[in-house]
Amino acid sequence: MQKLERIFVALNGWALIVMLSAMALIVGTNVALRYFTANSLPWADEAARYLMIWMTFGGAGLALRVGGHVAITNLHDTLPTFAQRALRAAIVVVLLGFFAFMVWVGWTYAQRMQYQMSPALRLPFLYVYLAMPVGFSLLIAHLLLITKPFVMAGAYKPRHDGDAEDDSLPGAANG
């Protein structure tokens, strides 16, 4: 199971790297073309925008794994250990419900947009709006993979597999 998790995380990370590279290449090429030829690619801004949308939704799960989202821990820190675990379990249940709801909302919205075309790329907006259900599905998968250490110890996954946990991370288990 750990090997599958590493593969899943690596594929998610590589997909983001490919999207960021494509975005940088498109924008860089467009800037160079404007500078050297006074012309630009009419679809470059649109492509970069859609890649940014996909990167945002696709990367949210990886940020969740390492505690990269905003958290307010005042209440949590004042509770005894058992109550902290119960609160973290409740947070996981609420997040799973919210993420599942957003998958449904995103899928519904993407289906509604399937016949509308983007102005420059002539791409069905379905492919743009699919970022939402795909991203929230990835959030569900990442949350399920970190649930046990998070609920039991308030710990997140290390940033790199095999590395020691970063003690500077909020909620990271110390030694």
N, C-alpha and C. Protein backbone atom coordinates (compact mmCIF):
# COMPACT_ATOMS: atom_id res chain seq x y z
N MET A 1 0.82 -1.20 0.00
CA MET A 1 0.00 0.00 0.00
C MET A 1 0.86 1.26 0.00
N GLN A 2 1.97 1.23 0.76
CA GLN A 2 2.84 2.40 0.80
C GLN A 2 3.47 2.66 -0.55
N LYS A 3 3.78 1.60 -1.30
CA LYS A 3 4.35 1.78 -2.63
C LYS A 3 3.33 2.44 -3.56
N LEU A 4 2.08 1.99 -3.48
CA LEU A 4 1.02 2.62 -4.30
C LEU A 4 0.84 4.09 -3.91
N GLU A 5 0.93 4.37 -2.61
CA GLU A 5 0.80 5.76 -2.17
C GLU A 5 1.95 6.60 -2.72
N ARG A 6 3.16 6.08 -2.68
CA ARG A 6 4.31 6.82 -3.23
C ARG A 6 4.14 7.06 -4.73
N ILE A 7 3.65 6.06 -5.45
CA ILE A 7 3.42 6.20 -6.89
C ILE A 7 2.34 7.26 -7.14
N PHE A 8 1.26 7.21 -6.37
CA PHE A 8 0.17 8.17 -6.50
C PHE A 8 0.67 9.59 -6.26
N VAL A 9 1.43 9.78 -5.20
CA VAL A 9 1.96 11.11 -4.87
C VAL A 9 2.95 11.56 -5.95
N ALA A 10 3.79 10.65 -6.42
CA ALA A 10 4.76 11.01 -7.46
C ALA A 10 4.05 11.40 -8.75
N LEU A 11 3.03 10.65 -9.15
CA LEU A 11 2.28 10.99 -10.37
C LEU A 11 1.59 12.34 -10.23
N ASN A 12 1.02 12.60 -9.07
CA ASN A 12 0.38 13.88 -8.82
C ASN A 12 1.41 15.01 -8.91
N GLY A 13 2.56 14.80 -8.31
CA GLY A 13 3.62 15.81 -8.37
C GLY A 13 4.14 16.02 -9.77
N TRP A 14 4.35 14.94 -10.51
CA TRP A 14 4.85 15.07 -11.88
C TRP A 14 3.84 15.75 -12.79
N ALA A 15 2.56 15.48 -12.57
CA ALA A 15 1.53 16.16 -13.37
C ALA A 15 1.61 17.67 -13.15
N LEU A 16 1.83 18.08 -11.90
CA LEU A 16 1.98 19.51 -11.61
C LEU A 16 3.24 20.08 -12.25
N ILE A 17 4.32 19.33 -12.22
CA ILE A 17 5.57 19.78 -12.84
C ILE A 17 5.38 19.96 -14.34
N VAL A 18 4.70 19.03 -14.98
CA VAL A 18 4.46 19.13 -16.42
C VAL A 18 3.59 20.35 -16.74
N MET A 19 2.55 20.56 -15.92
CA MET A 19 1.68 21.72 -16.16
C MET A 19 2.43 23.03 -15.94
N LEU A 20 3.23 23.10 -14.88
CA LEU A 20 3.99 24.33 -14.62
C LEU A 20 5.02 24.57 -15.72
N SER A 21 5.66 23.51 -16.18
CA SER A 21 6.64 23.65 -17.26
C SER A 21 5.97 24.12 -18.55
N ALA A 22 4.81 23.53 -18.85
CA ALA A 22 4.09 23.95 -20.06
C ALA A 22 3.67 25.41 -19.95
N MET A 23 3.20 25.79 -18.77
CA MET A 23 2.78 27.18 -18.58
C MET A 23 3.96 28.13 -18.74
N ALA A 24 5.10 27.79 -18.14
CA ALA A 24 6.29 28.64 -18.26
C ALA A 24 6.76 28.71 -19.71
N LEU A 25 6.72 27.59 -20.40
CA LEU A 25 7.14 27.56 -21.81
C LEU A 25 6.21 28.41 -22.68
N ILE A 26 4.92 28.29 -22.48
CA ILE A 26 3.95 29.05 -23.27
C ILE A 26 4.10 30.54 -23.00
N VAL A 27 4.14 30.92 -21.72
CA VAL A 27 4.24 32.34 -21.39
C VAL A 27 5.59 32.90 -21.82
N GLY A 28 6.66 32.15 -21.60
CA GLY A 28 7.99 32.61 -22.01
C GLY A 28 8.10 32.78 -23.52
N THR A 29 7.56 31.83 -24.26
CA THR A 29 7.56 31.93 -25.71
C THR A 29 6.74 33.13 -26.17
N ASN A 30 5.60 33.35 -25.53
CA ASN A 30 4.76 34.47 -25.91
C ASN A 30 5.45 35.80 -25.63
N VAL A 31 6.13 35.92 -24.50
CA VAL A 31 6.87 37.15 -24.18
C VAL A 31 7.98 37.37 -25.20
N ALA A 32 8.72 36.31 -25.52
CA ALA A 32 9.80 36.44 -26.50
C ALA A 32 9.27 36.83 -27.87
N LEU A 33 8.16 36.22 -28.28
CA LEU A 33 7.57 36.57 -29.57
C LEU A 33 7.13 38.04 -29.60
N ARG A 34 6.52 38.50 -28.51
CA ARG A 34 6.10 39.90 -28.47
C ARG A 34 7.29 40.84 -28.53
N TYR A 35 8.35 40.48 -27.84
CA TYR A 35 9.53 41.34 -27.77
C TYR A 35 10.27 41.37 -29.12
N PHE A 36 10.47 40.18 -29.72
CA PHE A 36 11.28 40.11 -30.93
C PHE A 36 10.50 40.32 -32.22
N THR A 37 9.21 40.01 -32.23
CA THR A 37 8.45 40.10 -33.49
C THR A 37 7.25 41.04 -33.42
N ALA A 38 6.95 41.57 -32.25
CA ALA A 38 5.78 42.42 -32.03
C ALA A 38 4.47 41.68 -32.29
N ASN A 39 4.52 40.36 -32.30
CA ASN A 39 3.34 39.51 -32.43
C ASN A 39 3.30 38.56 -31.24
N SER A 40 2.15 38.03 -30.97
CA SER A 40 2.05 37.05 -29.88
C SER A 40 1.10 35.94 -30.28
N LEU A 41 1.13 34.89 -29.48
CA LEU A 41 0.23 33.77 -29.70
C LEU A 41 -1.14 34.15 -29.13
N PRO A 42 -2.19 34.09 -29.93
CA PRO A 42 -3.50 34.54 -29.44
C PRO A 42 -4.08 33.64 -28.35
N TRP A 43 -3.59 32.43 -28.23
CA TRP A 43 -4.13 31.49 -27.27
C TRP A 43 -3.28 31.34 -26.00
N ALA A 44 -2.15 32.02 -25.93
CA ALA A 44 -1.20 31.80 -24.84
C ALA A 44 -1.77 32.18 -23.46
N ASP A 45 -2.40 33.32 -23.36
CA ASP A 45 -2.95 33.75 -22.07
C ASP A 45 -4.03 32.78 -21.59
N GLU A 46 -4.87 32.37 -22.50
CA GLU A 46 -5.94 31.45 -22.16
C GLU A 46 -5.38 30.11 -21.71
N ALA A 47 -4.40 29.58 -22.42
CA ALA A 47 -3.79 28.30 -22.05
C ALA A 47 -3.11 28.39 -20.69
N ALA A 48 -2.40 29.47 -20.44
CA ALA A 48 -1.74 29.65 -19.15
C ALA A 48 -2.76 29.74 -18.02
N ARG A 49 -3.86 30.42 -18.26
CA ARG A 49 -4.92 30.55 -17.24
C ARG A 49 -5.51 29.18 -16.91
N TYR A 50 -5.79 28.38 -17.93
CA TYR A 50 -6.40 27.07 -17.69
C TYR A 50 -5.40 26.12 -17.02
N LEU A 51 -4.13 26.23 -17.38
CA LEU A 51 -3.12 25.41 -16.70
C LEU A 51 -3.01 25.82 -15.23
N MET A 52 -3.11 27.10 -14.94
CA MET A 52 -3.06 27.57 -13.55
C MET A 52 -4.25 27.03 -12.76
N ILE A 53 -5.41 27.00 -13.37
CA ILE A 53 -6.60 26.45 -12.70
C ILE A 53 -6.37 24.98 -12.37
N TRP A 54 -5.88 24.22 -13.34
CA TRP A 54 -5.62 22.79 -13.11
C TRP A 54 -4.53 22.59 -12.06
N MET A 55 -3.50 23.43 -12.06
CA MET A 55 -2.43 23.31 -11.06
C MET A 55 -2.97 23.60 -9.66
N THR A 56 -3.83 24.56 -9.54
CA THR A 56 -4.39 24.92 -8.23
C THR A 56 -5.18 23.76 -7.65
N PHE A 57 -6.11 23.24 -8.42
CA PHE A 57 -6.92 22.13 -7.92
C PHE A 57 -6.10 20.85 -7.78
N GLY A 58 -5.18 20.61 -8.70
CA GLY A 58 -4.37 19.40 -8.64
C GLY A 58 -3.35 19.41 -7.51
N GLY A 59 -2.91 20.58 -7.11
CA GLY A 59 -1.90 20.66 -6.06
C GLY A 59 -2.45 20.79 -4.66
N ALA A 60 -3.76 21.02 -4.52
CA ALA A 60 -4.35 21.20 -3.19
C ALA A 60 -4.17 19.97 -2.32
N GLY A 61 -4.29 18.79 -2.90
CA GLY A 61 -4.13 17.56 -2.13
C GLY A 61 -2.70 17.37 -1.63
N LEU A 62 -1.73 17.72 -2.45
CA LEU A 62 -0.33 17.62 -2.01
C LEU A 62 -0.05 18.60 -0.88
N ALA A 63 -0.64 19.78 -0.95
CA ALA A 63 -0.49 20.75 0.14
C ALA A 63 -1.16 20.23 1.41
N LEU A 64 -2.30 19.58 1.27
CA LEU A 64 -3.01 19.02 2.42
C LEU A 64 -2.15 17.97 3.13
N ARG A 65 -1.46 17.15 2.36
CA ARG A 65 -0.64 16.07 2.94
C ARG A 65 0.41 16.56 3.92
N VAL A 66 0.94 17.74 3.67
CA VAL A 66 2.05 18.24 4.49
C VAL A 66 1.61 19.37 5.42
N GLY A 67 0.32 19.58 5.56
CA GLY A 67 -0.17 20.63 6.45
C GLY A 67 0.00 22.01 5.88
N GLY A 68 -0.06 22.12 4.56
CA GLY A 68 0.19 23.40 3.91
C GLY A 68 -1.00 24.34 3.84
N HIS A 69 -2.17 23.90 4.28
CA HIS A 69 -3.34 24.77 4.27
C HIS A 69 -3.44 25.51 5.61
N VAL A 70 -4.16 26.59 5.62
CA VAL A 70 -4.33 27.40 6.82
C VAL A 70 -5.06 26.59 7.89
N ALA A 71 -4.58 26.68 9.11
CA ALA A 71 -5.23 26.00 10.23
C ALA A 71 -5.18 26.91 11.46
N ILE A 72 -6.28 26.96 12.16
CA ILE A 72 -6.34 27.71 13.42
C ILE A 72 -6.42 26.67 14.52
N THR A 73 -5.44 26.62 15.40
CA THR A 73 -5.33 25.53 16.37
C THR A 73 -5.55 25.96 17.81
N ASN A 74 -6.07 27.15 18.05
CA ASN A 74 -6.25 27.63 19.43
C ASN A 74 -7.09 26.66 20.25
N LEU A 75 -8.27 26.28 19.77
CA LEU A 75 -9.13 25.36 20.50
C LEU A 75 -8.44 24.00 20.64
N HIS A 76 -7.92 23.50 19.55
CA HIS A 76 -7.26 22.20 19.54
C HIS A 76 -6.17 22.11 20.60
N ASP A 77 -5.36 23.14 20.70
CA ASP A 77 -4.22 23.13 21.62
C ASP A 77 -4.63 23.16 23.08
N THR A 78 -5.83 23.63 23.39
CA THR A 78 -6.26 23.70 24.79
C THR A 78 -6.94 22.42 25.26
N LEU A 79 -7.25 21.51 24.34
CA LEU A 79 -7.98 20.29 24.69
C LEU A 79 -7.04 19.19 25.15
N PRO A 80 -7.54 18.25 25.97
CA PRO A 80 -6.74 17.07 26.33
C PRO A 80 -6.58 16.17 25.10
N THR A 81 -5.66 15.23 25.18
CA THR A 81 -5.29 14.38 24.04
C THR A 81 -6.48 13.68 23.40
N PHE A 82 -7.33 13.05 24.21
CA PHE A 82 -8.48 12.34 23.64
C PHE A 82 -9.40 13.29 22.88
N ALA A 83 -9.66 14.45 23.46
CA ALA A 83 -10.53 15.43 22.81
C ALA A 83 -9.88 15.98 21.53
N GLN A 84 -8.55 16.12 21.53
CA GLN A 84 -7.85 16.55 20.31
C GLN A 84 -8.07 15.53 19.20
N ARG A 85 -7.96 14.25 19.54
CA ARG A 85 -8.18 13.20 18.53
C ARG A 85 -9.61 13.23 18.01
N ALA A 86 -10.56 13.40 18.92
CA ALA A 86 -11.97 13.46 18.52
C ALA A 86 -12.22 14.66 17.60
N LEU A 87 -11.62 15.80 17.94
CA LEU A 87 -11.76 17.00 17.10
C LEU A 87 -11.15 16.77 15.73
N ARG A 88 -9.95 16.17 15.69
CA ARG A 88 -9.32 15.90 14.39
C ARG A 88 -10.14 14.92 13.57
N ALA A 89 -10.74 13.90 14.22
CA ALA A 89 -11.59 12.95 13.50
C ALA A 89 -12.82 13.66 12.95
N ALA A 90 -13.40 14.54 13.73
CA ALA A 90 -14.57 15.30 13.26
C ALA A 90 -14.19 16.19 12.07
N ILE A 91 -13.01 16.79 12.14
CA ILE A 91 -12.54 17.64 11.04
C ILE A 91 -12.40 16.81 9.76
N VAL A 92 -11.86 15.60 9.89
CA VAL A 92 -11.70 14.73 8.72
C VAL A 92 -13.06 14.38 8.13
N VAL A 93 -14.03 14.05 8.98
CA VAL A 93 -15.37 13.71 8.49
C VAL A 93 -16.01 14.89 7.77
N VAL A 94 -15.90 16.07 8.36
CA VAL A 94 -16.47 17.28 7.74
C VAL A 94 -15.77 17.56 6.41
N LEU A 95 -14.44 17.45 6.38
CA LEU A 95 -13.71 17.69 5.14
C LEU A 95 -14.10 16.69 4.06
N LEU A 96 -14.20 15.41 4.43
CA LEU A 96 -14.60 14.40 3.44
C LEU A 96 -15.98 14.71 2.88
N GLY A 97 -16.91 15.11 3.73
CA GLY A 97 -18.24 15.47 3.26
C GLY A 97 -18.20 16.67 2.33
N PHE A 98 -17.45 17.69 2.72
CA PHE A 98 -17.34 18.89 1.88
C PHE A 98 -16.68 18.57 0.54
N PHE A 99 -15.59 17.79 0.58
CA PHE A 99 -14.88 17.45 -0.66
C PHE A 99 -15.79 16.64 -1.58
N ALA A 100 -16.54 15.69 -1.02
CA ALA A 100 -17.46 14.88 -1.84
C ALA A 100 -18.54 15.77 -2.45
N PHE A 101 -19.07 16.69 -1.67
CA PHE A 101 -20.07 17.62 -2.18
C PHE A 101 -19.49 18.45 -3.33
N MET A 102 -18.25 18.91 -3.18
CA MET A 102 -17.62 19.72 -4.22
C MET A 102 -17.30 18.90 -5.47
N VAL A 103 -17.03 17.61 -5.33
CA VAL A 103 -16.87 16.75 -6.51
C VAL A 103 -18.19 16.74 -7.29
N TRP A 104 -19.28 16.57 -6.57
CA TRP A 104 -20.60 16.54 -7.21
C TRP A 104 -20.92 17.89 -7.87
N VAL A 105 -20.69 18.98 -7.15
CA VAL A 105 -20.96 20.32 -7.70
C VAL A 105 -20.09 20.56 -8.93
N GLY A 106 -18.81 20.22 -8.82
CA GLY A 106 -17.89 20.42 -9.95
C GLY A 106 -18.28 19.60 -11.16
N TRP A 107 -18.66 18.36 -10.94
CA TRP A 107 -19.07 17.50 -12.05
C TRP A 107 -20.34 18.04 -12.71
N THR A 108 -21.30 18.47 -11.90
CA THR A 108 -22.54 19.04 -12.42
C THR A 108 -22.25 20.29 -13.26
N TYR A 109 -21.40 21.14 -12.72
CA TYR A 109 -21.07 22.38 -13.43
C TYR A 109 -20.30 22.08 -14.72
N ALA A 110 -19.37 21.13 -14.66
CA ALA A 110 -18.60 20.77 -15.87
C ALA A 110 -19.52 20.23 -16.96
N GLN A 111 -20.50 19.44 -16.57
CA GLN A 111 -21.44 18.92 -17.56
C GLN A 111 -22.25 20.04 -18.22
N ARG A 112 -22.62 21.03 -17.42
CA ARG A 112 -23.37 22.16 -17.98
C ARG A 112 -22.53 22.97 -18.97
N MET A 113 -21.24 22.97 -18.80
CA MET A 113 -20.36 23.79 -19.62
C MET A 113 -19.79 23.05 -20.84
N GLN A 114 -20.18 21.80 -21.04
CA GLN A 114 -19.54 20.99 -22.06
C GLN A 114 -19.73 21.49 -23.49
N TYR A 115 -20.76 22.26 -23.74
CA TYR A 115 -20.99 22.73 -25.11
C TYR A 115 -20.48 24.14 -25.37
N GLN A 116 -20.08 24.82 -24.32
CA GLN A 116 -19.52 26.16 -24.49
C GLN A 116 -18.03 26.02 -24.81
N MET A 117 -17.56 26.79 -25.78
CA MET A 117 -16.16 26.70 -26.22
C MET A 117 -15.37 27.91 -25.73
N SER A 118 -14.11 27.67 -25.43
CA SER A 118 -13.25 28.79 -25.02
C SER A 118 -12.96 29.65 -26.26
N PRO A 119 -12.74 30.94 -26.06
CA PRO A 119 -12.62 31.85 -27.21
C PRO A 119 -11.42 31.58 -28.11
N ALA A 120 -10.25 31.40 -27.55
CA ALA A 120 -9.04 31.29 -28.39
C ALA A 120 -8.70 29.85 -28.74
N LEU A 121 -8.76 28.95 -27.78
CA LEU A 121 -8.36 27.56 -28.02
C LEU A 121 -9.47 26.73 -28.65
N ARG A 122 -10.71 27.22 -28.57
CA ARG A 122 -11.88 26.47 -29.06
C ARG A 122 -11.96 25.12 -28.35
N LEU A 123 -11.65 25.14 -27.08
CA LEU A 123 -11.67 23.96 -26.22
C LEU A 123 -12.99 23.95 -25.45
N PRO A 124 -13.69 22.82 -25.41
CA PRO A 124 -14.92 22.79 -24.60
C PRO A 124 -14.58 23.12 -23.14
N PHE A 125 -15.37 23.98 -22.54
CA PHE A 125 -15.13 24.37 -21.15
C PHE A 125 -15.24 23.19 -20.19
N LEU A 126 -15.81 22.09 -20.65
CA LEU A 126 -15.86 20.87 -19.85
C LEU A 126 -14.46 20.54 -19.33
N TYR A 127 -13.45 20.65 -20.19
CA TYR A 127 -12.09 20.28 -19.81
C TYR A 127 -11.49 21.26 -18.80
N VAL A 128 -11.92 22.48 -18.84
CA VAL A 128 -11.45 23.46 -17.86
C VAL A 128 -12.12 23.19 -16.52
N TYR A 129 -13.43 23.02 -16.54
CA TYR A 129 -14.19 22.85 -15.31
C TYR A 129 -14.03 21.47 -14.68
N LEU A 130 -13.50 20.51 -15.41
CA LEU A 130 -13.21 19.20 -14.82
C LEU A 130 -12.10 19.29 -13.76
N ALA A 131 -11.36 20.39 -13.76
CA ALA A 131 -10.32 20.58 -12.75
C ALA A 131 -10.91 20.52 -11.35
N MET A 132 -12.12 21.01 -11.19
CA MET A 132 -12.74 21.04 -9.86
C MET A 132 -13.07 19.64 -9.33
N PRO A 133 -13.83 18.81 -10.04
CA PRO A 133 -14.09 17.47 -9.49
C PRO A 133 -12.84 16.61 -9.41
N VAL A 134 -11.94 16.76 -10.36
CA VAL A 134 -10.69 15.99 -10.29
C VAL A 134 -9.86 16.43 -9.08
N GLY A 135 -9.73 17.73 -8.88
CA GLY A 135 -8.97 18.24 -7.76
C GLY A 135 -9.55 17.84 -6.42
N PHE A 136 -10.87 17.93 -6.27
CA PHE A 136 -11.48 17.53 -5.01
C PHE A 136 -11.43 16.01 -4.82
N SER A 137 -11.45 15.24 -5.90
CA SER A 137 -11.25 13.79 -5.78
C SER A 137 -9.84 13.49 -5.28
N LEU A 138 -8.87 14.23 -5.80
CA LEU A 138 -7.50 14.08 -5.30
C LEU A 138 -7.40 14.48 -3.83
N LEU A 139 -8.11 15.53 -3.44
CA LEU A 139 -8.13 15.92 -2.02
C LEU A 139 -8.69 14.79 -1.16
N ILE A 140 -9.75 14.14 -1.62
CA ILE A 140 -10.32 13.01 -0.87
C ILE A 140 -9.28 11.91 -0.73
N ALA A 141 -8.62 11.55 -1.83
CA ALA A 141 -7.61 10.48 -1.78
C ALA A 141 -6.47 10.84 -0.83
N HIS A 142 -5.95 12.05 -0.94
CA HIS A 142 -4.85 12.46 -0.06
C HIS A 142 -5.30 12.49 1.40
N LEU A 143 -6.50 12.99 1.66
CA LEU A 143 -6.99 13.04 3.03
C LEU A 143 -7.13 11.64 3.61
N LEU A 144 -7.67 10.72 2.84
CA LEU A 144 -7.80 9.34 3.32
C LEU A 144 -6.44 8.72 3.61
N LEU A 145 -5.44 9.06 2.82
CA LEU A 145 -4.11 8.50 3.03
C LEU A 145 -3.41 9.07 4.26
N ILE A 146 -3.78 10.26 4.69
CA ILE A 146 -3.12 10.84 5.87
C ILE A 146 -4.00 10.79 7.12
N THR A 147 -5.21 10.25 6.99
CA THR A 147 -6.16 10.32 8.10
C THR A 147 -5.63 9.69 9.39
N LYS A 148 -5.10 8.48 9.33
CA LYS A 148 -4.68 7.80 10.57
C LYS A 148 -3.60 8.58 11.32
N PRO A 149 -2.48 8.95 10.68
CA PRO A 149 -1.49 9.71 11.46
C PRO A 149 -2.00 11.08 11.89
N PHE A 150 -2.86 11.68 11.10
CA PHE A 150 -3.40 12.99 11.47
C PHE A 150 -4.31 12.88 12.69
N VAL A 151 -5.24 11.94 12.65
CA VAL A 151 -6.19 11.81 13.76
C VAL A 151 -5.47 11.34 15.03
N MET A 152 -4.59 10.38 14.91
CA MET A 152 -3.96 9.80 16.10
C MET A 152 -2.93 10.74 16.74
N ALA A 153 -2.15 11.46 15.92
CA ALA A 153 -1.06 12.26 16.49
C ALA A 153 -1.03 13.70 16.00
N GLY A 154 -1.93 14.06 15.13
CA GLY A 154 -1.89 15.41 14.57
C GLY A 154 -0.73 15.60 13.62
N ALA A 155 -0.20 14.48 13.11
CA ALA A 155 0.99 14.52 12.25
C ALA A 155 0.59 14.52 10.78
N TYR A 156 1.40 15.19 10.01
CA TYR A 156 1.25 15.18 8.56
C TYR A 156 2.35 14.32 7.97
N LYS A 157 2.22 14.00 6.70
CA LYS A 157 3.25 13.23 6.01
C LYS A 157 4.49 14.10 5.84
N PRO A 158 5.68 13.48 5.85
CA PRO A 158 6.89 14.27 5.56
C PRO A 158 6.83 14.81 4.14
N ARG A 159 7.54 15.91 3.92
CA ARG A 159 7.55 16.52 2.58
C ARG A 159 8.18 15.59 1.54
N HIS A 160 9.16 14.81 1.93
CA HIS A 160 9.80 13.85 1.03
C HIS A 160 9.79 12.50 1.70
N ASP A 161 9.31 11.47 1.00
CA ASP A 161 9.28 10.14 1.58
C ASP A 161 10.67 9.73 2.02
N GLY A 162 10.76 9.18 3.22
CA GLY A 162 12.03 8.73 3.74
C GLY A 162 12.75 9.76 4.60
N ASP A 163 12.38 11.04 4.47
CA ASP A 163 13.00 12.07 5.30
C ASP A 163 12.38 12.06 6.68
N ALA A 164 13.12 12.58 7.64
CA ALA A 164 12.58 12.75 8.98
C ALA A 164 11.51 13.83 8.92
N GLU A 165 10.53 13.74 9.81
CA GLU A 165 9.47 14.75 9.81
C GLU A 165 10.06 16.10 10.17
N ASP A 166 9.53 17.11 9.54
CA ASP A 166 9.97 18.48 9.76
C ASP A 166 9.28 19.01 11.01
N ASP A 167 10.06 19.25 12.08
CA ASP A 167 9.49 19.71 13.34
C ASP A 167 8.93 21.12 13.24
N SER A 168 9.28 21.85 12.19
CA SER A 168 8.77 23.21 12.05
C SER A 168 7.36 23.22 11.47
N LEU A 169 6.90 22.08 10.97
CA LEU A 169 5.56 22.00 10.40
C LEU A 169 4.51 22.07 11.51
N PRO A 170 3.46 22.85 11.31
CA PRO A 170 2.41 22.88 12.32
C PRO A 170 1.77 21.51 12.43
N GLY A 171 1.63 21.03 13.63
CA GLY A 171 0.99 19.73 13.84
C GLY A 171 1.91 18.56 13.63
N ALA A 172 3.18 18.78 13.29
CA ALA A 172 4.10 17.67 13.08
C ALA A 172 4.43 17.02 14.40
N ALA A 173 4.53 15.70 14.37
CA ALA A 173 4.87 14.96 15.60
C ALA A 173 6.33 15.19 15.92
N ASN A 174 6.60 15.48 17.15
CA ASN A 174 7.98 15.69 17.58
C ASN A 174 8.54 14.38 18.11
N GLY A 175 9.73 14.02 17.54
CA GLY A 175 10.52 12.90 17.98
C GLY A 175 9.79 11.78 18.45
